[in-house]
XYZ file of C-alpha atoms in Angstrom:
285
model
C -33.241 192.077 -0.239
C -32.559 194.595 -2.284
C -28.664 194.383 -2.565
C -27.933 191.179 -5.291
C -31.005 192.968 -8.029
C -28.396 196.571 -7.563
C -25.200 194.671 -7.896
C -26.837 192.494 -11.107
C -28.032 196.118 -12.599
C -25.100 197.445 -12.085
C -22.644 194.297 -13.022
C -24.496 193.898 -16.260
C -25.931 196.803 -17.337
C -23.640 200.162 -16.098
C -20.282 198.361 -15.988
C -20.656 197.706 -20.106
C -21.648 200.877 -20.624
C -17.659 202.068 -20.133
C -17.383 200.032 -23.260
C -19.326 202.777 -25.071
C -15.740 204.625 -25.778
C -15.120 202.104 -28.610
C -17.705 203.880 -30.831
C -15.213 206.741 -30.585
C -11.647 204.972 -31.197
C -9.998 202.700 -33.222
C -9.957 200.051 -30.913
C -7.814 197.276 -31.335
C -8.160 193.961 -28.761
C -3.890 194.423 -28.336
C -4.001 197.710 -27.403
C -7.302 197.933 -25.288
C -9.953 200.918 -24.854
C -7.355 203.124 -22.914
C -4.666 202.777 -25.489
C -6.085 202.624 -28.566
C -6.432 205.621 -31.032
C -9.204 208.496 -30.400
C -11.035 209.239 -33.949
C -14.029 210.821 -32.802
C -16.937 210.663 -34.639
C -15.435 209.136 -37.894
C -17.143 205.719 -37.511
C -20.620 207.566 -37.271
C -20.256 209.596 -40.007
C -18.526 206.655 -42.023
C -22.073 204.756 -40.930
C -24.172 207.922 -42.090
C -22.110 206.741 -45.509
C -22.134 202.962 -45.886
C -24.699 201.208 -48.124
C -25.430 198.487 -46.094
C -26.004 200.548 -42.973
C -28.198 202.870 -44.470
C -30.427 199.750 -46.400
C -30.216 198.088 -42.492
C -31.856 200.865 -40.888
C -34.823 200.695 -43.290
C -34.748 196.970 -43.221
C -34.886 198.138 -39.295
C -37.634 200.586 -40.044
C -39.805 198.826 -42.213
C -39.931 195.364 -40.149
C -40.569 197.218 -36.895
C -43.500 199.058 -37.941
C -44.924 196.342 -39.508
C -44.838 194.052 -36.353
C -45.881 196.873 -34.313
C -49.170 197.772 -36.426
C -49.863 193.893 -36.299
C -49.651 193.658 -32.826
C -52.059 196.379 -31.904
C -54.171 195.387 -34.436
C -54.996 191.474 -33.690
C -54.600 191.449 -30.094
C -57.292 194.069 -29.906
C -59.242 192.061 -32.294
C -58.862 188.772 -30.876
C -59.964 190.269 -27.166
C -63.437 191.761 -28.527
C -64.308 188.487 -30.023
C -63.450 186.506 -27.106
C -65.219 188.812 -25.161
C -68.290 187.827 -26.877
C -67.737 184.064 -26.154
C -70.513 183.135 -23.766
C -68.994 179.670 -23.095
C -66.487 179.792 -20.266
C -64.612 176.616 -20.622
C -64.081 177.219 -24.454
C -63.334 180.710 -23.911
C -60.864 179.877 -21.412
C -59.209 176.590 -23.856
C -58.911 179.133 -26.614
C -57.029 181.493 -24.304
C -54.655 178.695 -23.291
C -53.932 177.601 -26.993
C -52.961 181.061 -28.339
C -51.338 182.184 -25.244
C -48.682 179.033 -25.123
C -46.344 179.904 -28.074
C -45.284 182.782 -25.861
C -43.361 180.760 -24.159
C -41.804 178.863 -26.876
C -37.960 180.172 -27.499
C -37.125 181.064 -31.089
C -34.490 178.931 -30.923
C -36.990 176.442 -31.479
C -39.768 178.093 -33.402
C -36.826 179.511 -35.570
C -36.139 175.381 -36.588
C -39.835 174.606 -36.633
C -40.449 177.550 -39.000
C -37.625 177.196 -41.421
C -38.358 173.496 -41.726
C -42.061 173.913 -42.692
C -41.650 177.043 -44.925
C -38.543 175.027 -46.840
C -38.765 174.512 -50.276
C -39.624 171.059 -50.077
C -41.274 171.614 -46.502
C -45.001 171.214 -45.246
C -46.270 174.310 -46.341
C -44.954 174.060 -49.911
C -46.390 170.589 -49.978
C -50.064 171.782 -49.379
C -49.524 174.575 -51.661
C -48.493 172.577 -54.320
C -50.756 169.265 -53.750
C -53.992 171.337 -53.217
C -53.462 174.163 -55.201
C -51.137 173.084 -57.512
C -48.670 176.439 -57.057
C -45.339 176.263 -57.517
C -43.177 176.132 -54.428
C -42.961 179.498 -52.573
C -39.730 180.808 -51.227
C -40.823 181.992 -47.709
C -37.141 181.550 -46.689
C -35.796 182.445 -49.836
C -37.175 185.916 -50.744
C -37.210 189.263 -48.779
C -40.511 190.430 -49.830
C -41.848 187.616 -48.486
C -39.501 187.144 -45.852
C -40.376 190.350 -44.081
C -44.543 189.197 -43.719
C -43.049 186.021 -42.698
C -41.445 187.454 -39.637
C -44.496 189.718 -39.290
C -46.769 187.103 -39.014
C -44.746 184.001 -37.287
C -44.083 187.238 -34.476
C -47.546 188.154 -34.341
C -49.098 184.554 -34.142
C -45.908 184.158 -31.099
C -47.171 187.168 -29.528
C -51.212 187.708 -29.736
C -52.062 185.659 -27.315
C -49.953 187.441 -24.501
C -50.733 190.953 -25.815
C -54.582 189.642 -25.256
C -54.235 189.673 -21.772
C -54.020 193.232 -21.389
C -57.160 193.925 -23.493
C -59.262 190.905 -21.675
C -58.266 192.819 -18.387
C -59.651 196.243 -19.610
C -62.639 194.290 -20.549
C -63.216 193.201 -16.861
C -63.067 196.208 -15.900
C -65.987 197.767 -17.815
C -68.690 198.259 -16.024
C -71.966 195.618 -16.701
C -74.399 198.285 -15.856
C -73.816 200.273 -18.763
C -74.419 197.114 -21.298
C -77.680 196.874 -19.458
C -78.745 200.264 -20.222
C -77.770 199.610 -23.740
C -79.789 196.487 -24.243
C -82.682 198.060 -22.517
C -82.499 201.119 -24.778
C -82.391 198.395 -27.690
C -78.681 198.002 -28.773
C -77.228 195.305 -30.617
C -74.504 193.843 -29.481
C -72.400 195.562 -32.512
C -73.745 198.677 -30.482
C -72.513 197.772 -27.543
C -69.702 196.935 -29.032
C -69.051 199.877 -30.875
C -70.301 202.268 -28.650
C -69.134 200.599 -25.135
C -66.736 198.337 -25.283
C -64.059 199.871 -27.971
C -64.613 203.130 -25.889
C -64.346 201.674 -22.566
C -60.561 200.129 -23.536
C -59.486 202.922 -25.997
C -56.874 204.545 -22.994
C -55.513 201.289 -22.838
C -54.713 200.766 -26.278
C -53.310 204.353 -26.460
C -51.114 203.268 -23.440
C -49.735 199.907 -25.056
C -49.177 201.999 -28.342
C -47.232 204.209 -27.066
C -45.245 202.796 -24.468
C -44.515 199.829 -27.707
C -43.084 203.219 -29.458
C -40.275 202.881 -27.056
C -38.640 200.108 -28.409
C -39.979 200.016 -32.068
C -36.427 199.853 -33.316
C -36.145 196.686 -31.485
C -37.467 194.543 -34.490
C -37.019 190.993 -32.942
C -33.028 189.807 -33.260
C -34.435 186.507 -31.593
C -36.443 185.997 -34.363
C -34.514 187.201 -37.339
C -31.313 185.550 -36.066
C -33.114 182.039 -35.868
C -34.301 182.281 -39.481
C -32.645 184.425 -41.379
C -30.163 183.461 -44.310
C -27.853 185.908 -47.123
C -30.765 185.423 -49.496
C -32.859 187.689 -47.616
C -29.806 189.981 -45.802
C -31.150 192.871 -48.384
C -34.736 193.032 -46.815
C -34.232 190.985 -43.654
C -31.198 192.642 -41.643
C -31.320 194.657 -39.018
C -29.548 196.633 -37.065
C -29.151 194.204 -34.377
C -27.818 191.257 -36.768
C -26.038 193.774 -38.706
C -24.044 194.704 -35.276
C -23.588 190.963 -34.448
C -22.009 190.608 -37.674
C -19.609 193.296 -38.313
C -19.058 193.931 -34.372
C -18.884 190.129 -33.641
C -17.723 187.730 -36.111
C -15.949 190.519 -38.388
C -14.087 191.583 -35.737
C -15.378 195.485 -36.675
C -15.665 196.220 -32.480
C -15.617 199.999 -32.885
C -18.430 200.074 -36.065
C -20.245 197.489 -34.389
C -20.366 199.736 -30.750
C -21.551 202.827 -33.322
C -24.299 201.565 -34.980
C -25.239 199.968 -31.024
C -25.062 203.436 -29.806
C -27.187 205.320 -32.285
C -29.871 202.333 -32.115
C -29.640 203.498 -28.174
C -30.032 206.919 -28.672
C -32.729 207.162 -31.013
C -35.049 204.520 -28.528
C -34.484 206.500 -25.927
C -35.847 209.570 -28.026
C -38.862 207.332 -29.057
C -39.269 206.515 -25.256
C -38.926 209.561 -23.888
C -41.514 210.818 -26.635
C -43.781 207.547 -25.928
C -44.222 208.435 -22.440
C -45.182 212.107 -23.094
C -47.525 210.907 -25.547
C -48.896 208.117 -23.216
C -49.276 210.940 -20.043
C -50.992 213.811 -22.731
C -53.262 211.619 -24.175
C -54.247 208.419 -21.799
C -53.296 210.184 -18.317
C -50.686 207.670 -17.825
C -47.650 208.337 -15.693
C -44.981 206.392 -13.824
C -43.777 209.066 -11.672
């Protein structure tokens, strides 16, 4: 049962990895990996060197952390308040509505999103008929660019990152809320005192096992929306790579800047799960 999951791993995820000896030659398609010329670490250090690359790993930087602060933040949020909900078919239709964009591709959010935060698009509209504002360039400027992704990703994401909260929550035990209430407590007390206690390991966990792949700041997304007005705030590594690798025909660069993405996540996971076993007692082995 096992055999057809080892050959896919291996087919599609080991077998590529013997492409990894482009980051170290000057490959050319003619000549192929074996043949073409060995240069070492000269398109690392000529990455180390390159405007662009440098401004794409803060772009990288910057947009990661943001998403990953928002999506501690709100789905932690969103699970103490529905927690409070007493009604159980409400609570349950409000789960439903914020957990469906999940599955919603960016291919299609990506055209759903540019077309409303357009110039002349729905958002713009409302801005300008209510408030009478001039239109703003979501699309258009990278300031603004960069919160858009942060919150179009969060709003995708929130309601599946709830889950894990609203299971911790089940899990806490009822007795102690009785003690509370009969010793008085509000429900901000129990709150406070019980509940954000109670699921505290499992937000350590999700924070930093998400440390892990921080520098993975959403190609999905970015690809889907992104245009050259906002390449000086918006690109990252991953779209950067595509780019150069891909369509500019830059195979050795492109495998370089893949590689040191690699390397440093694996640092950040190999330093996530030390965190996650020191300080929530979580462990996979």
């Amino acid at each position: 049962m096992l055999l057809p999951t080892v050959l896919i791993l291996i087919i599609f995820a080991y077998v590529p990895m013997g492409g990894l000896i482009m980051a170290f030659e000057n490959y050319k398609p003619i000549t192929g990996m074996l043949h073409s010329k060995w240069v070492g670490l000269e398109h690392f250090r000529f990455m180390f060197t390159y405007p662009d690359s440098k401004q794409v790993i803060i772009n990288t930087l910057v947009i990661a952390c943001m998403k990953f602060v928002s999506n501690l933040i709100v789905p932690f949020v969103i699970a103490l308040l529905l927690n409070e909900v007493r009604n159980r078919k409400f609570k349950r239709s409000v789960q439903t509505l914020i957990y469906m964009p999940y599955f919603i591709s960016w291919v299609i959010l990506g055209a759903i999103l540019t077309d409303m935060l357009s110039s002349d698009g729905l958002v713009n509209k409302m801005l300008m008929d209510w408030f009478h504002m001039s239109p703003v360039l979501f699309m258009g400027n990278g300031t603004i660019y960069r919160f858009t992704l942060v919150f179009s990703d969060t709003w995708q994401t929130f309601g599946y990152n709830t889950i894990i909260y609203l299971a911790a929550l089940a899990g806490v035990n009822p007795n102690l809320y009785e003690a509370a209430e009969v010793d008085g407590a509000t429900r901000w007390k129990q709150t406070l005192h019980i509940t954000i206690p109670s699921i505290m390991p499992t937000a350590i966990v999700v924070a930093t096992l998400a440390l892990g792949g921080i520098l993975n700041a959403g190609f999905d997304q970015i690809f889907n929306t992104y245009n050259p007005l906002v390449y000086a705030k918006g690109d990252i590594i991953d779209t950067f790579v595509y780019r150069m690798g891909i369509l500019g025909g830059q195979f050795s660069f492109g495998t370089a800047m893949g590689l040191f993405k690699s390397f440093v996540g694996m640092l950040l996971i190999i330093t996530s799960y030390w965190m996650a076993k020191k300080f929530a007692k979580y462990s996979i082995f």
